[in-house]
Amino acid sequence: MAFVTANWNPLGEAFYRKTELYEMGWNLKDGLRDCLFAAAPYGGPIALLKEPLRRSPSARPLMEIYSSSGVSMASFLWKSGVVKQLGWTVSDDLLCIQEDGTVLVYDMFGNFKKHFSMGSEVVQNQVLEAKVFHSPYGTGIAIVTGTFRFTLATNIDDLKLRRLPEVPGLQGLPSCWAVLTQDRQSKVLLASGADLFILDNTVCTAVAPPGLSPQATSIVHMAVSFSYKYLALFTDSGHVWMGTSNLRDKLSEVETKIRAPPKQMAWCRRPKSQQPSVVIMWDQQLLVAGQCKESIQYPLDDDSVLVPELDGVRIISGTHHEMLQEVPGACEEIFKIASMEPGALLLEAHKEYEKESQKADEYLREIKEQSLLGKAVRQCIEAAGHEYDPDTQKTLLRAASFGKCFLSNFPPDQFVSMCRDLRVLNAVRDYTVGIPLTHTQFKQMTVQVLIDRLVYRKLYPLAIEICRYLKTPEYQGVSRVLKHWACCKVQQKEEADDVIARAICVKLGETAGISYSEIATKAYECGRTELAIKLLEFEPRSGEQVPLLLKMKRSQLALSKAIESGDTDLVYTVVSYLKNEMNRGDFFMTLRNQPVALSLYRQFCKHQEQDTLKDLFNQDDDHQELGNFYVRASYKERRLEARIGLLQSAVDEYYKAKNEFSAKVTEEEMRLLRVQRKLEEEKGEHLVGFSLHDTLSSLLAVGLHKQAEQLYKDFRVPDKRYWWLKLTALAEKEDWEELEKFGKSKKSPIGYLPFVEVCVKHHNKYEARKYVSKVTPEQKVKAHLAVGDLEGAADAAIERRSEAEISTVLSRCSPTTDRALVERLNRARATAAKK
Amino acid sequence: MAAHLSYGRVNLNILREAARKELREFLDKCAGTKAIVWDEYLTGPFGLIAQYSLLKEHEVDKMFTLKAGRVPPADVKNIIFFVRPRLELMDIIAENVLSEDKQQLREFHILFVPRRSLLCEQRLKEQGVLGCFTNIDEYILDLIPYDGDLLSMESETAFRECYLENDQTSLFHTAKGLMTLQALYGTIPQIFGKGECARHVANMMLRMKREFGGSQSQILPVFDTLLLLDRNVDLLTPLATQLTYEGLIDEIYGITNASDVFFDNLTVEQEFMTGVDTDKVNTYIEDCIAQKDPLIKILRLVCMQSVCNNGLKQKVLDHYKREILQTYGYEHILTLTNLEKAGLLKPQTTTRNNYPTIRKTLKLWMEDANEQNPNDISYVYSGYAPLSVRLAQVLARPGWRSIEEVLKMLPGPHFEERQQLPTGLHKKRQQGENRTTLVFFLGGVTYAEIAALRFLSQMEDSGTEYIIATTKLLNGTSWIRSLMDRPDNQS
């Protein structure tokens, strides 16, 4: 434990430490000399291309891919063009940018995935320099061409090339440049001598860093921080200027006293740190510059590469892999010599406790007296997260756990989750896995992404272990890993279909959220249709199976799966596909076996293809529907003869359907149409299309009583209805004379109350009164009231001794009504009630 | 805002907020000023989710109705079509896009409500315009919060599609909607149902749950029970005139009939419901036909008689049909066929009439309904207790087992399903704590049924609170109209 601070160096207020991550597993003959090199951030893989500049066209350089611990993952001879730059995408794919602007994409096992071009213009002018950058929009590439123009792609998965404007007066390569992501836009910052420019989509703007040392005549190197917030410039005068990347504020300037242009420079500032700092590398030397005049210097005996990270810089050499970072606050508080911070005291207390010394109590008391035990525990937990050595982690966690015992309400989550995180981190930092993540990086990248990274590396068992250990919800965790495993499995050409299918089924089983259709699609893409079909059978989501089944021309199966899903749109989709695929007979036959699809298709035809609809009914001998079809068609037909023709077809169908009623009434309809036409021709009245009722009304309205009478007989209109109809028609016409004649023609089948009411409705109380006497006794009261004869109503009601009717009459009485009448009614009601 | 949605036991505002959020996200996807071209049918449902001010905040400057021809001029960057996935609408959109002035450079987008459709996209492709759209998205608006305890899918045609056309699209949307609801309010542990459609919806729900097995909702269940009811289990209730305040407004809004006529009508309805002379031709109906009263009124009465008599004698049925066809026109033969298909009108096949048994067992008719101080749900129809609501009531207490016989007489299967809850989400019920039941009416619900369920929720000793969901709020008139062929000809 005493050695924790052995690798610390002070710089201003802070300390920096350089920790060894790995002794590299690779065996590189010439170290990192003369090779293109790219290491992915967040402890990602490393790519090396030895001797990229071919001495002869036939020479084939070797491309090698390693884990961060130097374990070989792939190597192959480079057979394409001259590579200018290597880089990694956010999903750990290797990008090889060639001189001719072609970008080749490989996975980390060296399998070719795809290629694309950075623009036709580049082919001629060639790429002079290129950079790969990461932003919230994905992986980007920036190149500068032989004409000193920049081209930028912000996201290579959604490739949109942007050619940036010309830089006025630029006659050669800029002395240095970098890509910035600001205001949701990627820009290029470049230096030409002492001038600094920002290139965005539309303009080139000259900028000046505030307070840059006047001795500088040229900016020879620049570095943008991991977060794109900060910028460092190195000048030919040996000064490092540090400031914000928007060039508004200067944070610091340090004179390094070294004027040689550095090989590499990288920001080394951890998030929320007080002090800006950069690491600068020359051939033999590494220097950390911060806010103070002094700097930390490390000798370098081997060619090395700096890999900027979120919270420090990794240094990879031919033999070693180290992490250089500012010592995190919690670690400093605990381990700094003679620290009196509560965390430091707690660690001390725990040490004494292990030794069974009473000093433990003294330390504890000291902390508790200041009520700082909670803080002490938190410091120990936090510091444990930042330590790389498991023993140190354990010591700190034990101290935290010890301190917790003396606190009653300390929430356990922080401790528990730190233990879990560290267990995961230690597992992935293991030499065989080789992902040297810090706790800060882990939190930034999230478990999700870590799982993805493990999956890319095909470390499925470890990924699953971690998912289970962290209790990640299945569909985000285990299911996803298993799916990737299965997708990888189906590509194993040497194994037989059923072996693979069984292996996948055994392993995946009914794991929730597994998309078998995705796996099947993968199998199909690899040309294994049979395997794909086998796999699809395991897919619980019927809907998901459909598109692939159609693609594989298993349309019948697709149809039943679509129906099973309940998604009618999917059924329609398959049906319309089948319609184009099959001949009509087969198509109809298929539908016939699938009633759900058939009725949906009928609906479709009803709106879109009337004729097909008819064919469908015909095929099914559905005469009832055919009848309805013709009836419907008849109403769209304007020409009378054609209309009658269609109705005749309907009649035939209805008879075939043994629907006598429909047949008969349709015949009746045809008959009516003919009569209407005849009457139209003879009398010039518009009648065609009217209902029988309206036809009769029209005839009566114009006084064609004889014709109406004839129709009434021919169509066997019930007497009651005819009487109502005629009564209404005559009153409408106010033909009171004819009405009276009609009323006397024979005994009314509807009684005479309707006569009273219809007359009143047409404001003729005089006529109404004529019928009151003819009304049946039960309806008399109503009739009298209708014509406004209160006295008559009262008499009728009293005569019938009906309490209800007497009450009705009473309710119609008003204060102006004769008092005697009211009294008479009241008395009668009392008597009626007694009964 | 929308305070009326959040006072209840179940805060339906969550659903509304989720819907609003999704709308905002879509609008922001189309950067810049925009005009919305509406499928007219959608303006009502959207009004329940977002006011114009929300749209305005997201740079919606203009609104148009989807029409053939070209989109009216508007100085906006984006034209967004808000449409249902219907082929005929795709043709109009294609015409709109193709007749767009090429100088204008307006971007087109489609938002499908409630779901994207491959079929429609295929149609747009055939019309050669699929590539013209920058965004094609779906806006999953299945269940729209209508009131504090009421959700509606606002799908006018659901009943017709399900029972006449055998098109179960709306049931698929129902199942999807219920899955969304469960994602927000937790898995519903118990599902009861009655009817073919109910069975189908439950099956789809269970399958969808299996399909999304891993993403199980980790929310403590708000609903204890889901009751799925087919509208055709209770065809009678919507036919009757609703006698609650809201129901009455719904029924007679715009009708200026004299009150006498209204009461005559009620008398006949009550006679039918109590089983008086349901097997004979009814004089009142005959008189109404003779006076050519509105056809829908006639159809309501005839259907009601048929339902209360478990079908009409062939002679009686044919008489009514002939009277109707002669009076209102032969074209209505198609409407009559539809009503028969839906089971609203049918010839008697057995002499046995189940209705009286059902009425007695479920106490559908209460002689002494007290409308001032109701003590039973029958007050909503002045004596008649809606069958659908009785089923819900009996389910809560004493359970359906007690009415097994009656359930068998009603159409479609009845069933019970349980959904496994993740451990730790089992509700620990407090003493006296009410259960919450979601009653879903597949094919529509009336205001009176809602009133009856609300009444049950408020009854002190009921022990159950009801939330109501439906494909559409309806009354007898709108319902019958939805089943008519050539309804435009009708008053």
mmCIF file of C-alpha atoms in Angstrom, chain B residues 219-466:
data_model
loop_
_atom_site.group_PDB
_atom_site.id
_atom_site.type_symbol
_atom_site.label_atom_id
_atom_site.label_comp_id
_atom_site.label_asym_id
_atom_site.label_seq_id
_atom_site.Cartn_x
_atom_site.Cartn_y
_atom_site.Cartn_z
ATOM 1 C CA ILE B 219 -44.986 -1.148 -13.429
ATOM 2 C CA LEU B 220 -47.239 -2.005 -10.531
ATOM 3 C CA PRO B 221 -50.547 -2.917 -12.166
ATOM 4 C CA VAL B 222 -53.161 -0.183 -12.011
ATOM 5 C CA PHE B 223 -55.928 -2.362 -13.408
ATOM 6 C CA ASP B 224 -56.903 -5.593 -11.677
ATOM 7 C CA THR B 225 -59.207 -6.888 -14.349
ATOM 8 C CA LEU B 226 -59.931 -6.433 -18.008
ATOM 9 C CA LEU B 227 -63.397 -7.318 -19.231
ATOM 10 C CA LEU B 228 -63.761 -7.618 -23.000
ATOM 11 C CA LEU B 229 -67.339 -7.541 -24.235
ATOM 12 C CA ASP B 230 -68.576 -7.981 -27.762
ATOM 13 C CA ARG B 231 -71.257 -5.545 -28.738
ATOM 14 C CA ASN B 232 -73.245 -8.398 -30.214
ATOM 15 C CA VAL B 233 -73.525 -10.051 -26.803
ATOM 16 C CA ASP B 234 -75.881 -7.227 -25.981
ATOM 17 C CA LEU B 235 -77.593 -5.950 -29.099
ATOM 18 C CA LEU B 236 -80.578 -4.726 -27.175
ATOM 19 C CA THR B 237 -79.108 -1.934 -25.103
ATOM 20 C CA PRO B 238 -78.021 0.465 -27.853
ATOM 21 C CA LEU B 239 -81.413 0.071 -29.547
ATOM 22 C CA ALA B 240 -83.266 1.422 -26.524
ATOM 23 C CA THR B 241 -83.701 5.139 -26.033
ATOM 24 C CA GLN B 242 -81.265 6.325 -23.383
ATOM 25 C CA LEU B 243 -82.889 8.139 -20.530
ATOM 26 C CA THR B 244 -79.953 9.637 -18.715
ATOM 27 C CA TYR B 245 -79.195 13.296 -19.171
ATOM 28 C CA GLU B 246 -76.215 12.813 -21.461
ATOM 29 C CA GLY B 247 -77.947 9.957 -23.213
ATOM 30 C CA LEU B 248 -81.030 12.025 -23.897
ATOM 31 C CA ILE B 249 -78.996 14.840 -25.328
ATOM 32 C CA ASP B 250 -77.244 12.310 -27.488
ATOM 33 C CA GLU B 251 -80.523 10.782 -28.627
ATOM 34 C CA ILE B 252 -82.751 13.744 -29.287
ATOM 35 C CA TYR B 253 -80.261 16.383 -30.182
ATOM 36 C CA GLY B 254 -81.701 18.039 -33.233
ATOM 37 C CA ILE B 255 -84.938 16.130 -33.081
ATOM 38 C CA THR B 256 -87.970 18.321 -32.481
ATOM 39 C CA ASN B 257 -90.569 15.647 -32.083
ATOM 40 C CA ALA B 258 -93.500 16.367 -29.891
ATOM 41 C CA SER B 259 -93.231 14.772 -26.488
ATOM 42 C CA ASP B 260 -96.320 12.644 -27.124
ATOM 43 C CA VAL B 261 -94.570 10.842 -29.904
ATOM 44 C CA PHE B 262 -91.512 10.401 -27.712
ATOM 45 C CA PHE B 263 -93.565 8.768 -24.976
ATOM 46 C CA ASP B 264 -95.457 6.542 -27.388
ATOM 47 C CA ASN B 265 -92.137 5.353 -28.632
ATOM 48 C CA LEU B 266 -90.886 4.683 -25.109
ATOM 49 C CA THR B 267 -94.029 2.757 -24.263
ATOM 50 C CA VAL B 268 -93.458 0.418 -27.184
ATOM 51 C CA GLU B 269 -89.808 -0.031 -26.286
ATOM 52 C CA GLN B 270 -90.742 -0.911 -22.723
ATOM 53 C CA GLU B 271 -93.368 -3.354 -23.907
ATOM 54 C CA PHE B 272 -90.756 -5.122 -25.990
ATOM 55 C CA MET B 273 -88.231 -5.173 -23.182
ATOM 56 C CA THR B 274 -90.763 -6.652 -20.803
ATOM 57 C CA GLY B 275 -91.783 -9.185 -23.404
ATOM 58 C CA VAL B 276 -95.302 -7.925 -24.182
ATOM 59 C CA ASP B 277 -96.597 -9.077 -27.574
ATOM 60 C CA THR B 278 -93.173 -9.320 -29.118
ATOM 61 C CA ASP B 279 -94.300 -12.081 -31.451
ATOM 62 C CA LYS B 280 -96.936 -10.039 -33.279
ATOM 63 C CA VAL B 281 -96.839 -7.220 -35.768
ATOM 64 C CA ASN B 282 -96.826 -4.051 -33.716
ATOM 65 C CA THR B 283 -99.451 -1.447 -34.637
ATOM 66 C CA TYR B 284 -97.395 1.475 -33.482
ATOM 67 C CA ILE B 285 -94.551 0.451 -35.770
ATOM 68 C CA GLU B 286 -97.017 -0.016 -38.618
ATOM 69 C CA ASP B 287 -98.456 3.443 -38.036
ATOM 70 C CA CYS B 288 -95.007 4.973 -37.948
ATOM 71 C CA ILE B 289 -94.135 3.338 -41.257
ATOM 72 C CA ALA B 290 -97.439 4.475 -42.741
ATOM 73 C CA GLN B 291 -96.559 8.030 -41.741
ATOM 74 C CA LYS B 292 -93.081 7.551 -43.133
ATOM 75 C CA ASP B 293 -91.328 8.409 -39.904
ATOM 76 C CA PRO B 294 -87.517 8.397 -40.174
ATOM 77 C CA LEU B 295 -86.349 4.983 -41.337
ATOM 78 C CA ILE B 296 -83.740 4.622 -38.628
ATOM 79 C CA LYS B 297 -86.386 4.972 -35.954
ATOM 80 C CA ILE B 298 -88.371 2.171 -37.603
ATOM 81 C CA LEU B 299 -85.314 -0.046 -37.921
ATOM 82 C CA ARG B 300 -84.446 0.507 -34.263
ATOM 83 C CA LEU B 301 -87.897 -0.591 -33.179
ATOM 84 C CA VAL B 302 -88.133 -3.583 -35.478
ATOM 85 C CA CYS B 303 -84.652 -4.756 -34.489
ATOM 86 C CA MET B 304 -85.532 -4.323 -30.860
ATOM 87 C CA GLN B 305 -88.614 -6.449 -31.250
ATOM 88 C CA SER B 306 -86.575 -9.080 -33.032
ATOM 89 C CA VAL B 307 -83.892 -9.115 -30.338
ATOM 90 C CA CYS B 308 -86.437 -9.303 -27.514
ATOM 91 C CA ASN B 309 -88.226 -12.153 -29.225
ATOM 92 C CA ASN B 310 -85.076 -14.044 -30.195
ATOM 93 C CA GLY B 311 -86.046 -13.513 -33.819
ATOM 94 C CA LEU B 312 -89.363 -12.805 -35.497
ATOM 95 C CA LYS B 313 -91.761 -15.256 -37.053
ATOM 96 C CA GLN B 314 -91.009 -15.417 -40.767
ATOM 97 C CA LYS B 315 -94.430 -13.937 -41.560
ATOM 98 C CA VAL B 316 -93.979 -11.024 -39.188
ATOM 99 C CA LEU B 317 -90.470 -10.364 -40.399
ATOM 100 C CA ASP B 318 -91.463 -10.458 -44.058
ATOM 101 C CA HIS B 319 -94.372 -8.136 -43.360
ATOM 102 C CA TYR B 320 -92.134 -5.548 -41.753
ATOM 103 C CA LYS B 321 -89.578 -5.880 -44.490
ATOM 104 C CA ARG B 322 -92.127 -5.451 -47.217
ATOM 105 C CA GLU B 323 -93.669 -2.460 -45.485
ATOM 106 C CA ILE B 324 -90.270 -0.864 -45.174
ATOM 107 C CA LEU B 325 -89.249 -1.560 -48.764
ATOM 108 C CA GLN B 326 -92.492 -0.261 -50.211
ATOM 109 C CA THR B 327 -92.385 2.865 -48.103
ATOM 110 C CA TYR B 328 -88.723 3.807 -48.085
ATOM 111 C CA GLY B 329 -87.554 2.221 -51.306
ATOM 112 C CA TYR B 330 -86.433 -1.200 -52.437
ATOM 113 C CA GLU B 331 -82.772 -0.287 -52.232
ATOM 114 C CA HIS B 332 -82.985 -0.780 -48.496
ATOM 115 C CA ILE B 333 -83.044 -4.490 -49.090
ATOM 116 C CA LEU B 334 -79.264 -4.268 -48.742
ATOM 117 C CA THR B 335 -79.554 -2.571 -45.361
ATOM 118 C CA LEU B 336 -82.023 -5.199 -44.205
ATOM 119 C CA THR B 337 -79.625 -7.918 -45.327
ATOM 120 C CA ASN B 338 -76.897 -6.217 -43.289
ATOM 121 C CA LEU B 339 -79.072 -6.093 -40.195
ATOM 122 C CA GLU B 340 -79.824 -9.770 -40.600
ATOM 123 C CA LYS B 341 -76.145 -10.570 -40.991
ATOM 124 C CA ALA B 342 -75.361 -8.643 -37.828
ATOM 125 C CA GLY B 343 -78.041 -10.612 -35.987
ATOM 126 C CA LEU B 344 -80.127 -7.555 -35.244
ATOM 127 C CA LEU B 345 -82.952 -8.795 -37.374
ATOM 128 C CA LYS B 346 -83.597 -12.449 -37.818
ATOM 129 C CA PRO B 347 -86.229 -15.047 -38.465
ATOM 130 C CA GLN B 348 -87.106 -17.232 -35.541
ATOM 131 C CA THR B 349 -85.411 -20.573 -35.900
ATOM 132 C CA THR B 350 -86.667 -22.206 -32.727
ATOM 133 C CA THR B 351 -89.835 -21.568 -30.858
ATOM 134 C CA ARG B 352 -87.790 -21.179 -27.738
ATOM 135 C CA ASN B 353 -87.200 -17.575 -26.801
ATOM 136 C CA ASN B 354 -84.262 -17.187 -24.458
ATOM 137 C CA TYR B 355 -84.803 -13.536 -23.832
ATOM 138 C CA PRO B 356 -87.265 -13.910 -20.910
ATOM 139 C CA THR B 357 -84.858 -16.270 -19.139
ATOM 140 C CA ILE B 358 -82.002 -13.863 -19.653
ATOM 141 C CA ARG B 359 -84.163 -10.976 -18.518
ATOM 142 C CA LYS B 360 -85.213 -12.726 -15.354
ATOM 143 C CA THR B 361 -81.836 -14.183 -14.430
ATOM 144 C CA LEU B 362 -79.981 -10.956 -14.964
ATOM 145 C CA LYS B 363 -82.848 -8.850 -13.591
ATOM 146 C CA LEU B 364 -82.865 -6.737 -16.724
ATOM 147 C CA TRP B 365 -86.259 -5.263 -15.947
ATOM 148 C CA MET B 366 -86.809 -3.537 -12.621
ATOM 149 C CA GLU B 367 -90.414 -2.518 -11.999
ATOM 150 C CA ASP B 368 -89.611 0.064 -9.380
ATOM 151 C CA ALA B 369 -86.753 1.985 -10.960
ATOM 152 C CA ASN B 370 -86.091 5.079 -8.917
ATOM 153 C CA GLU B 371 -84.793 7.808 -11.169
ATOM 154 C CA GLN B 372 -84.455 10.468 -8.501
ATOM 155 C CA ASN B 373 -82.436 8.379 -6.081
ATOM 156 C CA PRO B 374 -81.237 5.466 -8.128
ATOM 157 C CA ASN B 375 -80.380 2.264 -6.313
ATOM 158 C CA ASP B 376 -79.845 0.160 -9.391
ATOM 159 C CA ILE B 377 -78.357 0.672 -12.839
ATOM 160 C CA SER B 378 -81.810 0.194 -14.410
ATOM 161 C CA TYR B 379 -82.481 3.906 -13.867
ATOM 162 C CA VAL B 380 -80.528 4.682 -17.026
ATOM 163 C CA TYR B 381 -83.322 3.230 -19.167
ATOM 164 C CA SER B 382 -86.167 3.893 -16.751
ATOM 165 C CA GLY B 383 -86.467 0.302 -15.673
ATOM 166 C CA TYR B 384 -84.240 -1.563 -18.083
ATOM 167 C CA ALA B 385 -80.799 -2.506 -16.788
ATOM 168 C CA PRO B 386 -78.299 -2.780 -19.654
ATOM 169 C CA LEU B 387 -77.341 -6.415 -20.134
ATOM 170 C CA SER B 388 -73.708 -5.532 -20.830
ATOM 171 C CA VAL B 389 -73.378 -3.696 -17.527
ATOM 172 C CA ARG B 390 -75.162 -6.478 -15.652
ATOM 173 C CA LEU B 391 -72.506 -8.840 -16.970
ATOM 174 C CA ALA B 392 -69.820 -6.554 -15.550
ATOM 175 C CA GLN B 393 -71.692 -6.266 -12.273
ATOM 176 C CA VAL B 394 -72.176 -10.009 -11.865
ATOM 177 C CA LEU B 395 -68.543 -10.612 -12.779
ATOM 178 C CA ALA B 396 -67.439 -8.425 -9.870
ATOM 179 C CA ARG B 397 -69.848 -10.153 -7.515
ATOM 180 C CA PRO B 398 -70.665 -13.029 -7.204
ATOM 181 C CA GLY B 399 -68.795 -14.072 -10.370
ATOM 182 C CA TRP B 400 -69.806 -15.483 -13.728
ATOM 183 C CA ARG B 401 -70.057 -19.008 -12.466
ATOM 184 C CA SER B 402 -73.465 -18.079 -11.046
ATOM 185 C CA ILE B 403 -74.842 -17.237 -14.493
ATOM 186 C CA GLU B 404 -73.182 -19.975 -16.538
ATOM 187 C CA GLU B 405 -76.531 -20.918 -18.110
ATOM 188 C CA VAL B 406 -77.288 -17.418 -19.316
ATOM 189 C CA LEU B 407 -73.782 -16.933 -20.632
ATOM 190 C CA LYS B 408 -74.272 -20.002 -22.779
ATOM 191 C CA MET B 409 -77.411 -18.476 -24.283
ATOM 192 C CA LEU B 410 -75.549 -15.340 -25.319
ATOM 193 C CA PRO B 411 -73.474 -15.496 -28.504
ATOM 194 C CA GLY B 412 -69.774 -16.331 -28.498
ATOM 195 C CA PRO B 413 -67.527 -18.010 -25.979
ATOM 196 C CA HIS B 414 -66.894 -16.691 -22.486
ATOM 197 C CA PHE B 415 -63.470 -17.122 -20.996
ATOM 198 C CA GLU B 416 -60.992 -16.187 -18.350
ATOM 199 C CA GLU B 417 -57.244 -15.724 -18.802
ATOM 200 C CA ARG B 418 -54.550 -14.875 -16.317
ATOM 201 C CA GLN B 419 -51.399 -12.973 -17.129
ATOM 202 C CA GLN B 420 -48.353 -13.779 -15.074
ATOM 203 C CA LEU B 421 -46.945 -10.760 -13.264
ATOM 204 C CA PRO B 422 -43.228 -10.339 -12.668
ATOM 205 C CA THR B 423 -42.422 -11.205 -9.078
ATOM 206 C CA GLY B 424 -42.639 -8.238 -6.784
ATOM 207 C CA LEU B 425 -45.470 -6.630 -8.696
ATOM 208 C CA HIS B 426 -48.264 -8.489 -6.978
ATOM 209 C CA LYS B 427 -50.553 -5.980 -5.441
ATOM 210 C CA LYS B 428 -51.065 -6.080 -1.721
ATOM 211 C CA ARG B 429 -54.611 -4.928 -1.363
ATOM 212 C CA GLN B 430 -55.468 -2.763 1.583
ATOM 213 C CA GLN B 431 -58.560 -3.572 3.546
ATOM 214 C CA GLY B 432 -61.518 -1.995 1.785
ATOM 215 C CA GLU B 433 -59.501 -0.940 -1.228
ATOM 216 C CA ASN B 434 -61.450 -0.999 -4.446
ATOM 217 C CA ARG B 435 -60.547 -3.120 -7.407
ATOM 218 C CA THR B 436 -60.173 -1.427 -10.761
ATOM 219 C CA THR B 437 -61.719 -3.011 -13.806
ATOM 220 C CA LEU B 438 -61.305 -1.919 -17.384
ATOM 221 C CA VAL B 439 -64.412 -2.731 -19.391
ATOM 222 C CA PHE B 440 -63.775 -2.761 -23.110
ATOM 223 C CA PHE B 441 -66.804 -2.633 -25.392
ATOM 224 C CA LEU B 442 -65.817 -4.043 -28.766
ATOM 225 C CA GLY B 443 -68.119 -2.454 -31.298
ATOM 226 C CA GLY B 444 -69.223 0.566 -29.304
ATOM 227 C CA VAL B 445 -70.807 1.744 -26.080
ATOM 228 C CA THR B 446 -73.681 4.095 -25.244
ATOM 229 C CA TYR B 447 -73.680 6.999 -22.814
ATOM 230 C CA ALA B 448 -76.294 5.185 -20.767
ATOM 231 C CA GLU B 449 -74.014 2.179 -20.307
ATOM 232 C CA ILE B 450 -71.231 4.532 -19.264
ATOM 233 C CA ALA B 451 -73.587 6.177 -16.784
ATOM 234 C CA ALA B 452 -74.529 2.766 -15.422
ATOM 235 C CA LEU B 453 -70.896 1.773 -14.910
ATOM 236 C CA ARG B 454 -70.142 5.117 -13.295
ATOM 237 C CA PHE B 455 -73.080 4.526 -11.014
ATOM 238 C CA LEU B 456 -71.582 1.160 -10.041
ATOM 239 C CA SER B 457 -68.207 2.781 -9.385
ATOM 240 C CA GLN B 458 -69.831 5.251 -7.032
ATOM 241 C CA MET B 459 -71.956 2.780 -5.157
ATOM 242 C CA GLU B 460 -70.499 2.609 -1.694
ATOM 243 C CA ASP B 461 -70.349 -1.139 -1.339
ATOM 244 C CA SER B 462 -69.601 -2.046 -4.956
ATOM 245 C CA GLY B 463 -65.916 -2.554 -4.315
ATOM 246 C CA THR B 464 -65.044 -2.009 -7.950
ATOM 247 C CA GLU B 465 -64.172 1.050 -9.942
ATOM 248 C CA TYR B 466 -64.674 0.970 -13.649
#
